Amino acid sequence: MRIYRTDAFPMPLPPGHRFPAEKYAMLAQAVAAFAADRLDVAPAATPQELMLAHDPDYVRQALDGSLSAARQKAIGLPWSPELAERSRRSVGATIAAARSALLYGCGVNLAGGTHHALRDQGGGFCVFNDIAVTALLTLREGLARRVLALDLDVHQGNGTAAILRAEPRAFTFSMHGARNYPFEREAGDWDIDLPDGTGDADYLARLDEALPALFQRAAPDLVLYLAGADPYRGDRLGRLALSRAALAERDRLVMETCLRRQTAIAIVMAGGYAQPIDDTVAIHTETVRLACSLFAGDD
Ligand SMILES: [Zn+2]
């Protein structure tokens, strides 16, 4: 089982920017304490791979910095050559994690989950949609026959839903805060809206109830799991009220379902905006630690 890091490719941000860029290096350091031998530097996705999910003009402009000011503003991250490289690595890490999953049962991207990127437009800190690219690539290569995007980030996976809508072999599931960004939704195959302040018991009951039906409907042989840390009660953007213990239980429910059904799972971190940032890092670290304890040993 392999774990891919992108923190060697940071994006320059102005002081006080609300994107928590420092979480990635902190997370890689925490994971290295128990899984150093599994860590690899993420490869860069090629423009051709990105074009499986994105408009060719958009890919070119996002990579060479010629996006319009309005399109750049929607992404929310200032363009730089470093941002372009980082965005390629983040998608490459999810592709690599999926390849690891198909070989060993599981793979992890310590970044990724950029689910707000649409075919020809980024948004919400997302330049390219790693989930859509990876789903379409693995289907095209015949590595998977059916792919499930299982999105438990607290924000709806609008980009993934829109891009994969035309692909019947991909199923998109998103469970998220009803009043959160994005305010213009794209209907996925199955969306669950949760009210503000949803707590541990209600959240876990909804998930536990949904998972058997979800796996039956989607019938995946590859799951792309967005283990967002932002349903956490200490998150600044999340509006939900989950404890760290409940987030760990959420991860366990998803991973054990995959194990039981012998379905490959690639895990990406997606969002997390807690203050202090250490809480977000701790939640992501527990996700990776659980994946190692459940899936390591098969390789
Ligand atoms: Zn999010």
PDB file of C-alpha atoms and ligand atoms in Angstrom:
ATOM      1  CA  MET A   1       0.000   0.000   0.000  1.00  0.00           C
ATOM      2  CA  ARG A   2       1.441   3.363  -1.057  1.00  0.00           C
ATOM      3  CA  ILE A   3       0.902   6.881   0.257  1.00  0.00           C
ATOM      4  CA  TYR A   4       1.558   9.903  -1.980  1.00  0.00           C
ATOM      5  CA  ARG A   5       2.680  13.329  -0.785  1.00  0.00           C
ATOM      6  CA  THR A   6       2.612  16.651  -2.610  1.00  0.00           C
ATOM      7  CA  ASP A   7       4.107  18.915   0.054  1.00  0.00           C
ATOM      8  CA  ALA A   8       7.375  19.321  -1.864  1.00  0.00           C
ATOM      9  CA  PHE A   9       5.351  21.445  -4.317  1.00  0.00           C
ATOM     10  CA  PRO A  10       3.860  24.233  -2.212  1.00  0.00           C
ATOM     11  CA  MET A  11       1.871  27.079  -3.708  1.00  0.00           C
ATOM     12  CA  PRO A  12       2.825  30.634  -2.777  1.00  0.00           C
ATOM     13  CA  LEU A  13      -0.047  32.427  -1.018  1.00  0.00           C
ATOM     14  CA  PRO A  14      -0.333  36.000   0.240  1.00  0.00           C
ATOM     15  CA  PRO A  15      -0.093  36.450   4.031  1.00  0.00           C
ATOM     16  CA  GLY A  16      -3.362  35.764   5.833  1.00  0.00           C
ATOM     17  CA  HIS A  17      -4.870  33.717   2.972  1.00  0.00           C
ATOM     18  CA  ARG A  18      -7.489  31.376   4.392  1.00  0.00           C
ATOM     19  CA  PHE A  19      -6.367  28.264   2.526  1.00  0.00           C
ATOM     20  CA  PRO A  20      -4.523  26.117   5.101  1.00  0.00           C
ATOM     21  CA  ALA A  21      -1.536  25.324   2.879  1.00  0.00           C
ATOM     22  CA  GLU A  22       0.714  24.358   5.767  1.00  0.00           C
ATOM     23  CA  LYS A  23      -1.420  21.336   6.674  1.00  0.00           C
ATOM     24  CA  TYR A  24       0.123  19.187   3.946  1.00  0.00           C
ATOM     25  CA  ALA A  25       3.705  19.254   5.221  1.00  0.00           C
ATOM     26  CA  MET A  26       2.476  18.784   8.788  1.00  0.00           C
ATOM     27  CA  LEU A  27       0.437  15.767   7.703  1.00  0.00           C
ATOM     28  CA  ALA A  28       3.297  14.191   5.752  1.00  0.00           C
ATOM     29  CA  GLN A  29       5.532  14.599   8.774  1.00  0.00           C
ATOM     30  CA  ALA A  30       2.953  12.981  11.065  1.00  0.00           C
ATOM     31  CA  VAL A  31       2.431  10.070   8.655  1.00  0.00           C
ATOM     32  CA  ALA A  32       6.195   9.567   8.270  1.00  0.00           C
ATOM     33  CA  ALA A  33       6.308   8.728  11.983  1.00  0.00           C
ATOM     34  CA  PHE A  34       4.449   5.448  11.378  1.00  0.00           C
ATOM     35  CA  ALA A  35       4.553   4.826   7.609  1.00  0.00           C
ATOM     36  CA  ALA A  36       7.777   6.335   6.253  1.00  0.00           C
ATOM     37  CA  ASP A  37       8.462   3.268   4.097  1.00  0.00           C
ATOM     38  CA  ARG A  38       5.121   3.690   2.315  1.00  0.00           C
ATOM     39  CA  LEU A  39       5.525   7.366   1.401  1.00  0.00           C
ATOM     40  CA  ASP A  40       6.261   8.401  -2.172  1.00  0.00           C
ATOM     41  CA  VAL A  41       6.474  11.769  -3.904  1.00  0.00           C
ATOM     42  CA  ALA A  42       3.424  12.231  -6.123  1.00  0.00           C
ATOM     43  CA  PRO A  43       3.943  12.051  -9.889  1.00  0.00           C
ATOM     44  CA  ALA A  44       2.539  14.883 -12.018  1.00  0.00           C
ATOM     45  CA  ALA A  45      -0.609  14.213 -14.038  1.00  0.00           C
ATOM     46  CA  THR A  46      -0.035  14.847 -17.736  1.00  0.00           C
ATOM     47  CA  PRO A  47      -2.102  17.386 -19.710  1.00  0.00           C
ATOM     48  CA  GLN A  48      -3.600  14.430 -21.622  1.00  0.00           C
ATOM     49  CA  GLU A  49      -4.754  12.848 -18.368  1.00  0.00           C
ATOM     50  CA  LEU A  50      -6.259  16.146 -17.199  1.00  0.00           C
ATOM     51  CA  MET A  51      -8.120  16.464 -20.503  1.00  0.00           C
ATOM     52  CA  LEU A  52     -10.032  13.252 -19.772  1.00  0.00           C
ATOM     53  CA  ALA A  53     -12.141  15.357 -17.405  1.00  0.00           C
ATOM     54  CA  HIS A  54     -11.400  18.912 -18.482  1.00  0.00           C
ATOM     55  CA  ASP A  55     -11.791  21.110 -21.505  1.00  0.00           C
ATOM     56  CA  PRO A  56      -8.447  21.320 -23.403  1.00  0.00           C
ATOM     57  CA  ASP A  57      -8.471  25.141 -23.412  1.00  0.00           C
ATOM     58  CA  TYR A  58      -9.089  25.212 -19.676  1.00  0.00           C
ATOM     59  CA  VAL A  59      -6.205  22.789 -19.042  1.00  0.00           C
ATOM     60  CA  ARG A  60      -3.854  24.877 -21.174  1.00  0.00           C
ATOM     61  CA  GLN A  61      -4.863  28.151 -19.541  1.00  0.00           C
ATOM     62  CA  ALA A  62      -4.707  26.765 -16.006  1.00  0.00           C
ATOM     63  CA  LEU A  63      -1.220  25.443 -16.690  1.00  0.00           C
ATOM     64  CA  ASP A  64       0.196  28.511 -18.478  1.00  0.00           C
ATOM     65  CA  GLY A  65      -1.469  31.191 -16.361  1.00  0.00           C
ATOM     66  CA  SER A  66      -3.664  32.690 -19.078  1.00  0.00           C
ATOM     67  CA  LEU A  67      -7.006  32.160 -17.299  1.00  0.00           C
ATOM     68  CA  SER A  68      -9.202  35.263 -17.155  1.00  0.00           C
ATOM     69  CA  ALA A  69      -9.234  37.237 -13.901  1.00  0.00           C
ATOM     70  CA  ALA A  70     -12.819  36.120 -13.205  1.00  0.00           C
ATOM     71  CA  ARG A  71     -11.937  32.446 -13.633  1.00  0.00           C
ATOM     72  CA  GLN A  72      -8.889  32.869 -11.438  1.00  0.00           C
ATOM     73  CA  LYS A  73     -10.956  34.569  -8.762  1.00  0.00           C
ATOM     74  CA  ALA A  74     -13.447  31.673  -8.680  1.00  0.00           C
ATOM     75  CA  ILE A  75     -10.588  29.284  -7.881  1.00  0.00           C
ATOM     76  CA  GLY A  76      -9.604  31.440  -4.922  1.00  0.00           C
ATOM     77  CA  LEU A  77      -5.862  30.753  -5.221  1.00  0.00           C
ATOM     78  CA  PRO A  78      -3.535  33.202  -7.030  1.00  0.00           C
ATOM     79  CA  TRP A  79      -1.983  31.696 -10.156  1.00  0.00           C
ATOM     80  CA  SER A  80       1.729  30.935 -10.149  1.00  0.00           C
ATOM     81  CA  PRO A  81       3.874  28.346 -11.931  1.00  0.00           C
ATOM     82  CA  GLU A  82       4.072  26.634  -8.546  1.00  0.00           C
ATOM     83  CA  LEU A  83       0.261  26.429  -8.303  1.00  0.00           C
ATOM     84  CA  ALA A  84       0.129  24.835 -11.760  1.00  0.00           C
ATOM     85  CA  GLU A  85       2.739  22.261 -10.776  1.00  0.00           C
ATOM     86  CA  ARG A  86       1.081  21.603  -7.433  1.00  0.00           C
ATOM     87  CA  SER A  87      -2.281  21.068  -9.144  1.00  0.00           C
ATOM     88  CA  ARG A  88      -0.766  18.525 -11.533  1.00  0.00           C
ATOM     89  CA  ARG A  89       0.896  16.675  -8.631  1.00  0.00           C
ATOM     90  CA  SER A  90      -2.317  16.615  -6.624  1.00  0.00           C
ATOM     91  CA  VAL A  91      -4.173  14.873  -9.463  1.00  0.00           C
ATOM     92  CA  GLY A  92      -1.185  12.609 -10.107  1.00  0.00           C
ATOM     93  CA  ALA A  93      -1.241  11.561  -6.459  1.00  0.00           C
ATOM     94  CA  THR A  94      -4.865  10.446  -6.699  1.00  0.00           C
ATOM     95  CA  ILE A  95      -4.188   8.517  -9.902  1.00  0.00           C
ATOM     96  CA  ALA A  96      -1.214   6.841  -8.200  1.00  0.00           C
ATOM     97  CA  ALA A  97      -3.277   6.123  -5.076  1.00  0.00           C
ATOM     98  CA  ALA A  98      -5.920   4.442  -7.258  1.00  0.00           C
ATOM     99  CA  ARG A  99      -3.246   2.316  -8.940  1.00  0.00           C
ATOM    100  CA  SER A 100      -1.982   1.330  -5.478  1.00  0.00           C
ATOM    101  CA  ALA A 101      -5.546   0.523  -4.419  1.00  0.00           C
ATOM    102  CA  LEU A 102      -6.083  -1.735  -7.429  1.00  0.00           C
ATOM    103  CA  LEU A 103      -2.822  -3.569  -6.669  1.00  0.00           C
ATOM    104  CA  TYR A 104      -2.880  -3.721  -2.868  1.00  0.00           C
ATOM    105  CA  GLY A 105      -6.445  -2.907  -1.843  1.00  0.00           C
ATOM    106  CA  CYS A 106      -5.713   0.633  -0.717  1.00  0.00           C
ATOM    107  CA  GLY A 107      -3.780   3.766  -1.657  1.00  0.00           C
ATOM    108  CA  VAL A 108      -3.669   7.218  -0.123  1.00  0.00           C
ATOM    109  CA  ASN A 109      -3.193  10.767  -1.394  1.00  0.00           C
ATOM    110  CA  LEU A 110      -2.203  13.129   1.425  1.00  0.00           C
ATOM    111  CA  ALA A 111      -3.847  15.920  -0.580  1.00  0.00           C
ATOM    112  CA  GLY A 112      -6.499  15.794  -3.332  1.00  0.00           C
ATOM    113  CA  GLY A 113     -10.249  15.753  -3.172  1.00  0.00           C
ATOM    114  CA  THR A 114     -10.525  18.829  -5.392  1.00  0.00           C
ATOM    115  CA  HIS A 115     -14.169  18.112  -6.075  1.00  0.00           C
ATOM    116  CA  HIS A 116     -15.355  21.634  -6.929  1.00  0.00           C
ATOM    117  CA  ALA A 117     -13.489  21.837 -10.244  1.00  0.00           C
ATOM    118  CA  LEU A 118     -15.855  21.650 -13.231  1.00  0.00           C
ATOM    119  CA  ARG A 119     -14.978  20.669 -16.789  1.00  0.00           C
ATOM    120  CA  ASP A 120     -13.986  24.172 -17.842  1.00  0.00           C
ATOM    121  CA  GLN A 121     -13.834  26.079 -14.574  1.00  0.00           C
ATOM    122  CA  GLY A 122     -12.104  25.713 -11.216  1.00  0.00           C
ATOM    123  CA  GLY A 123     -13.644  26.818  -7.941  1.00  0.00           C
ATOM    124  CA  GLY A 124     -13.397  26.672  -4.150  1.00  0.00           C
ATOM    125  CA  PHE A 125      -9.589  26.160  -4.020  1.00  0.00           C
ATOM    126  CA  CYS A 126      -9.818  23.462  -6.715  1.00  0.00           C
ATOM    127  CA  VAL A 127      -8.026  23.788 -10.082  1.00  0.00           C
ATOM    128  CA  PHE A 128      -8.441  20.284 -11.534  1.00  0.00           C
ATOM    129  CA  ASN A 129     -10.836  17.536 -10.423  1.00  0.00           C
ATOM    130  CA  ASP A 130      -8.616  14.655  -9.303  1.00  0.00           C
ATOM    131  CA  ILE A 131     -11.605  12.394  -8.621  1.00  0.00           C
ATOM    132  CA  ALA A 132     -13.141  12.793 -12.078  1.00  0.00           C
ATOM    133  CA  VAL A 133      -9.779  12.436 -13.841  1.00  0.00           C
ATOM    134  CA  THR A 134      -8.945   9.272 -11.881  1.00  0.00           C
ATOM    135  CA  ALA A 135     -12.376   7.721 -12.402  1.00  0.00           C
ATOM    136  CA  LEU A 136     -12.272   8.315 -16.150  1.00  0.00           C
ATOM    137  CA  LEU A 137      -8.648   7.179 -16.467  1.00  0.00           C
ATOM    138  CA  THR A 138      -9.121   3.900 -14.593  1.00  0.00           C
ATOM    139  CA  LEU A 139     -12.285   3.158 -16.585  1.00  0.00           C
ATOM    140  CA  ARG A 140     -10.563   3.931 -19.848  1.00  0.00           C
ATOM    141  CA  GLU A 141      -7.569   1.771 -19.009  1.00  0.00           C
ATOM    142  CA  GLY A 142      -9.881  -1.072 -18.023  1.00  0.00           C
ATOM    143  CA  LEU A 143      -8.428  -1.129 -14.497  1.00  0.00           C
ATOM    144  CA  ALA A 144     -11.907  -0.669 -13.075  1.00  0.00           C
ATOM    145  CA  ARG A 145     -15.283  -1.543 -14.531  1.00  0.00           C
ATOM    146  CA  ARG A 146     -17.286   0.679 -12.167  1.00  0.00           C
ATOM    147  CA  VAL A 147     -16.091   3.510  -9.934  1.00  0.00           C
ATOM    148  CA  LEU A 148     -17.771   5.055  -6.897  1.00  0.00           C
ATOM    149  CA  ALA A 149     -16.899   8.602  -5.804  1.00  0.00           C
ATOM    150  CA  LEU A 150     -17.771   8.431  -2.090  1.00  0.00           C
ATOM    151  CA  ASP A 151     -17.615  12.039  -0.970  1.00  0.00           C
ATOM    152  CA  LEU A 152     -17.828  12.733   2.771  1.00  0.00           C
ATOM    153  CA  ASP A 153     -16.234  16.163   2.610  1.00  0.00           C
ATOM    154  CA  VAL A 154     -18.696  18.580   4.208  1.00  0.00           C
ATOM    155  CA  HIS A 155     -19.109  20.445   0.902  1.00  0.00           C
ATOM    156  CA  GLN A 156     -21.063  18.970  -2.012  1.00  0.00           C
ATOM    157  CA  GLY A 157     -18.967  17.359  -4.750  1.00  0.00           C
ATOM    158  CA  ASN A 158     -20.481  19.519  -7.481  1.00  0.00           C
ATOM    159  CA  GLY A 159     -17.627  19.282  -9.967  1.00  0.00           C
ATOM    160  CA  THR A 160     -17.383  15.517  -9.688  1.00  0.00           C
ATOM    161  CA  ALA A 161     -21.147  15.153 -10.146  1.00  0.00           C
ATOM    162  CA  ALA A 162     -21.198  17.408 -13.209  1.00  0.00           C
ATOM    163  CA  ILE A 163     -18.204  15.844 -14.960  1.00  0.00           C
ATOM    164  CA  LEU A 164     -19.171  12.226 -14.301  1.00  0.00           C
ATOM    165  CA  ARG A 165     -22.868  12.655 -15.077  1.00  0.00           C
ATOM    166  CA  ALA A 166     -22.385  11.430 -18.633  1.00  0.00           C
ATOM    167  CA  GLU A 167     -20.381   8.360 -17.538  1.00  0.00           C
ATOM    168  CA  PRO A 168     -22.742   5.529 -16.562  1.00  0.00           C
ATOM    169  CA  ARG A 169     -19.894   3.448 -15.103  1.00  0.00           C
ATOM    170  CA  ALA A 170     -19.203   6.110 -12.462  1.00  0.00           C
ATOM    171  CA  PHE A 171     -21.515   6.717  -9.484  1.00  0.00           C
ATOM    172  CA  THR A 172     -21.295   9.920  -7.439  1.00  0.00           C
ATOM    173  CA  PHE A 173     -22.370  10.008  -3.790  1.00  0.00           C
ATOM    174  CA  SER A 174     -22.042  13.099  -1.615  1.00  0.00           C
ATOM    175  CA  MET A 175     -23.159  13.648   1.993  1.00  0.00           C
ATOM    176  CA  HIS A 176     -22.644  17.248   3.061  1.00  0.00           C
ATOM    177  CA  GLY A 177     -23.960  20.258   4.933  1.00  0.00           C
ATOM    178  CA  ALA A 178     -27.127  21.537   3.242  1.00  0.00           C
ATOM    179  CA  ARG A 179     -26.217  25.221   3.641  1.00  0.00           C
ATOM    180  CA  ASN A 180     -22.541  25.003   2.723  1.00  0.00           C
ATOM    181  CA  TYR A 181     -20.694  26.099  -0.403  1.00  0.00           C
ATOM    182  CA  PRO A 182     -21.229  25.428  -3.320  1.00  0.00           C
ATOM    183  CA  PHE A 183     -24.452  27.405  -3.522  1.00  0.00           C
ATOM    184  CA  GLU A 184     -25.114  26.275  -7.088  1.00  0.00           C
ATOM    185  CA  ARG A 185     -25.406  22.511  -6.803  1.00  0.00           C
ATOM    186  CA  GLU A 186     -24.869  19.931  -9.485  1.00  0.00           C
ATOM    187  CA  ALA A 187     -27.015  16.900  -8.781  1.00  0.00           C
ATOM    188  CA  GLY A 188     -25.022  13.716  -8.295  1.00  0.00           C
ATOM    189  CA  ASP A 189     -26.342  10.169  -8.449  1.00  0.00           C
ATOM    190  CA  TRP A 190     -27.111  10.345  -4.715  1.00  0.00           C
ATOM    191  CA  ASP A 191     -26.885  13.445  -2.540  1.00  0.00           C
ATOM    192  CA  ILE A 192     -27.666  13.653   1.169  1.00  0.00           C
ATOM    193  CA  ASP A 193     -28.111  17.154   2.644  1.00  0.00           C
ATOM    194  CA  LEU A 194     -27.494  17.443   6.376  1.00  0.00           C
ATOM    195  CA  PRO A 195     -28.887  20.262   8.527  1.00  0.00           C
ATOM    196  CA  ASP A 196     -26.588  22.700  10.343  1.00  0.00           C
ATOM    197  CA  GLY A 197     -25.258  21.307  13.598  1.00  0.00           C
ATOM    198  CA  THR A 198     -25.685  17.624  12.699  1.00  0.00           C
ATOM    199  CA  GLY A 199     -23.881  15.645  15.406  1.00  0.00           C
ATOM    200  CA  ASP A 200     -22.192  12.281  15.814  1.00  0.00           C
ATOM    201  CA  ALA A 201     -25.158   9.954  16.258  1.00  0.00           C
ATOM    202  CA  ASP A 202     -27.288  11.366  13.442  1.00  0.00           C
ATOM    203  CA  TYR A 203     -24.379  11.534  11.024  1.00  0.00           C
ATOM    204  CA  LEU A 204     -23.176   7.991  11.664  1.00  0.00           C
ATOM    205  CA  ALA A 205     -26.713   6.599  11.498  1.00  0.00           C
ATOM    206  CA  ARG A 206     -27.296   8.233   8.092  1.00  0.00           C
ATOM    207  CA  LEU A 207     -24.017   6.871   6.769  1.00  0.00           C
ATOM    208  CA  ASP A 208     -24.460   3.399   8.197  1.00  0.00           C
ATOM    209  CA  GLU A 209     -27.912   3.225   6.669  1.00  0.00           C
ATOM    210  CA  ALA A 210     -26.751   4.486   3.267  1.00  0.00           C
ATOM    211  CA  LEU A 211     -23.638   2.355   2.754  1.00  0.00           C
ATOM    212  CA  PRO A 212     -25.224  -1.046   1.947  1.00  0.00           C
ATOM    213  CA  ALA A 213     -27.655   0.505  -0.557  1.00  0.00           C
ATOM    214  CA  LEU A 214     -24.893   2.650  -1.991  1.00  0.00           C
ATOM    215  CA  PHE A 215     -22.595  -0.294  -2.690  1.00  0.00           C
ATOM    216  CA  GLN A 216     -25.489  -2.219  -4.151  1.00  0.00           C
ATOM    217  CA  ARG A 217     -26.474   0.618  -6.488  1.00  0.00           C
ATOM    218  CA  ALA A 218     -22.969   1.651  -7.468  1.00  0.00           C
ATOM    219  CA  ALA A 219     -21.491  -1.881  -7.586  1.00  0.00           C
ATOM    220  CA  PRO A 220     -17.952  -0.456  -7.620  1.00  0.00           C
ATOM    221  CA  ASP A 221     -14.688  -2.262  -8.033  1.00  0.00           C
ATOM    222  CA  LEU A 222     -12.890   0.971  -7.169  1.00  0.00           C
ATOM    223  CA  VAL A 223     -13.941   3.477  -4.500  1.00  0.00           C
ATOM    224  CA  LEU A 224     -12.508   6.999  -4.473  1.00  0.00           C
ATOM    225  CA  TYR A 225     -13.101   8.117  -0.884  1.00  0.00           C
ATOM    226  CA  LEU A 226     -12.984  11.820   0.024  1.00  0.00           C
ATOM    227  CA  ALA A 227     -12.312  11.730   3.762  1.00  0.00           C
ATOM    228  CA  GLY A 228     -12.789  15.454   4.367  1.00  0.00           C
ATOM    229  CA  ALA A 229     -11.863  16.653   7.850  1.00  0.00           C
ATOM    230  CA  ASP A 230     -14.345  19.519   7.620  1.00  0.00           C
ATOM    231  CA  PRO A 231     -17.494  17.904   9.136  1.00  0.00           C
ATOM    232  CA  TYR A 232     -15.534  18.405  12.409  1.00  0.00           C
ATOM    233  CA  ARG A 233     -17.253  20.632  14.970  1.00  0.00           C
ATOM    234  CA  GLY A 234     -14.169  22.854  15.208  1.00  0.00           C
ATOM    235  CA  ASP A 235     -14.106  23.549  11.470  1.00  0.00           C
ATOM    236  CA  ARG A 236     -14.551  27.175  10.411  1.00  0.00           C
ATOM    237  CA  LEU A 237     -16.438  26.354   7.197  1.00  0.00           C
ATOM    238  CA  GLY A 238     -18.261  23.134   7.987  1.00  0.00           C
ATOM    239  CA  ARG A 239     -21.467  23.960   9.942  1.00  0.00           C
ATOM    240  CA  LEU A 240     -21.637  20.368  11.270  1.00  0.00           C
ATOM    241  CA  ALA A 241     -20.677  19.185  14.749  1.00  0.00           C
ATOM    242  CA  LEU A 242     -18.803  15.888  14.552  1.00  0.00           C
ATOM    243  CA  SER A 243     -16.248  14.864  17.150  1.00  0.00           C
ATOM    244  CA  ARG A 244     -12.870  13.462  16.172  1.00  0.00           C
ATOM    245  CA  ALA A 245     -14.015  10.054  17.442  1.00  0.00           C
ATOM    246  CA  ALA A 246     -17.030  10.145  15.125  1.00  0.00           C
ATOM    247  CA  LEU A 247     -14.866  11.070  12.139  1.00  0.00           C
ATOM    248  CA  ALA A 248     -12.666   8.069  12.910  1.00  0.00           C
ATOM    249  CA  GLU A 249     -15.767   5.888  13.140  1.00  0.00           C
ATOM    250  CA  ARG A 250     -16.959   7.284   9.784  1.00  0.00           C
ATOM    251  CA  ASP A 251     -13.655   6.259   8.214  1.00  0.00           C
ATOM    252  CA  ARG A 252     -13.905   2.822   9.772  1.00  0.00           C
ATOM    253  CA  LEU A 253     -17.411   2.276   8.390  1.00  0.00           C
ATOM    254  CA  VAL A 254     -16.250   3.145   4.870  1.00  0.00           C
ATOM    255  CA  MET A 255     -12.984   1.204   4.961  1.00  0.00           C
ATOM    256  CA  GLU A 256     -14.478  -1.904   6.556  1.00  0.00           C
ATOM    257  CA  THR A 257     -17.230  -1.949   3.945  1.00  0.00           C
ATOM    258  CA  CYS A 258     -14.563  -1.953   1.232  1.00  0.00           C
ATOM    259  CA  LEU A 259     -12.560  -4.636   3.013  1.00  0.00           C
ATOM    260  CA  ARG A 260     -15.595  -6.860   3.469  1.00  0.00           C
ATOM    261  CA  ARG A 261     -16.545  -6.500  -0.192  1.00  0.00           C
ATOM    262  CA  GLN A 262     -12.938  -6.741  -1.366  1.00  0.00           C
ATOM    263  CA  THR A 263     -13.322  -3.427  -3.167  1.00  0.00           C
ATOM    264  CA  ALA A 264     -10.216  -1.344  -3.829  1.00  0.00           C
ATOM    265  CA  ILE A 265     -10.225   2.035  -2.083  1.00  0.00           C
ATOM    266  CA  ALA A 266      -8.178   5.139  -2.829  1.00  0.00           C
ATOM    267  CA  ILE A 267      -8.390   7.663  -0.016  1.00  0.00           C
ATOM    268  CA  VAL A 268      -7.882  11.406  -0.480  1.00  0.00           C
ATOM    269  CA  MET A 269      -7.893  14.019   2.270  1.00  0.00           C
ATOM    270  CA  ALA A 270     -10.097  16.802   0.804  1.00  0.00           C
ATOM    271  CA  GLY A 271     -11.022  19.767   3.035  1.00  0.00           C
ATOM    272  CA  GLY A 272     -10.222  20.759   6.591  1.00  0.00           C
ATOM    273  CA  TYR A 273     -10.266  24.288   7.983  1.00  0.00           C
ATOM    274  CA  ALA A 274     -10.128  23.850  11.742  1.00  0.00           C
ATOM    275  CA  GLN A 275      -8.585  26.406  14.025  1.00  0.00           C
ATOM    276  CA  PRO A 276      -6.048  25.366  15.238  1.00  0.00           C
ATOM    277  CA  ILE A 277      -4.859  23.634  12.088  1.00  0.00           C
ATOM    278  CA  ASP A 278      -3.415  20.855  14.273  1.00  0.00           C
ATOM    279  CA  ASP A 279      -6.956  19.485  14.685  1.00  0.00           C
ATOM    280  CA  THR A 280      -7.338  19.092  10.918  1.00  0.00           C
ATOM    281  CA  VAL A 281      -3.927  17.442  10.695  1.00  0.00           C
ATOM    282  CA  ALA A 282      -4.811  15.071  13.549  1.00  0.00           C
ATOM    283  CA  ILE A 283      -8.071  14.035  11.833  1.00  0.00           C
ATOM    284  CA  HIS A 284      -6.301  13.344   8.521  1.00  0.00           C
ATOM    285  CA  THR A 285      -3.512  11.490  10.353  1.00  0.00           C
ATOM    286  CA  GLU A 286      -6.019   9.178  12.009  1.00  0.00           C
ATOM    287  CA  THR A 287      -7.590   8.439   8.625  1.00  0.00           C
ATOM    288  CA  VAL A 288      -4.210   7.381   7.245  1.00  0.00           C
ATOM    289  CA  ARG A 289      -3.298   5.437  10.386  1.00  0.00           C
ATOM    290  CA  LEU A 290      -6.548   3.470  10.169  1.00  0.00           C
ATOM    291  CA  ALA A 291      -5.950   2.729   6.481  1.00  0.00           C
ATOM    292  CA  CYS A 292      -2.493   1.401   7.326  1.00  0.00           C
ATOM    293  CA  SER A 293      -3.795  -0.777  10.144  1.00  0.00           C
ATOM    294  CA  LEU A 294      -6.610  -2.240   8.025  1.00  0.00           C
ATOM    295  CA  PHE A 295      -4.900  -2.596   4.643  1.00  0.00           C
ATOM    296  CA  ALA A 296      -1.161  -2.834   5.216  1.00  0.00           C
ATOM    297  CA  GLY A 297       0.203  -6.343   5.130  1.00  0.00           C
ATOM    298  CA  ASP A 298      -1.461  -7.280   1.869  1.00  0.00           C
ATOM    299  CA  ASP A 299       1.586  -6.060  -0.078  1.00  0.00           C
TER     300      ASP A 299
HETATM  301 ZN    ZN B   1     -14.833  20.777   2.019  1.00  0.00          ZN
END
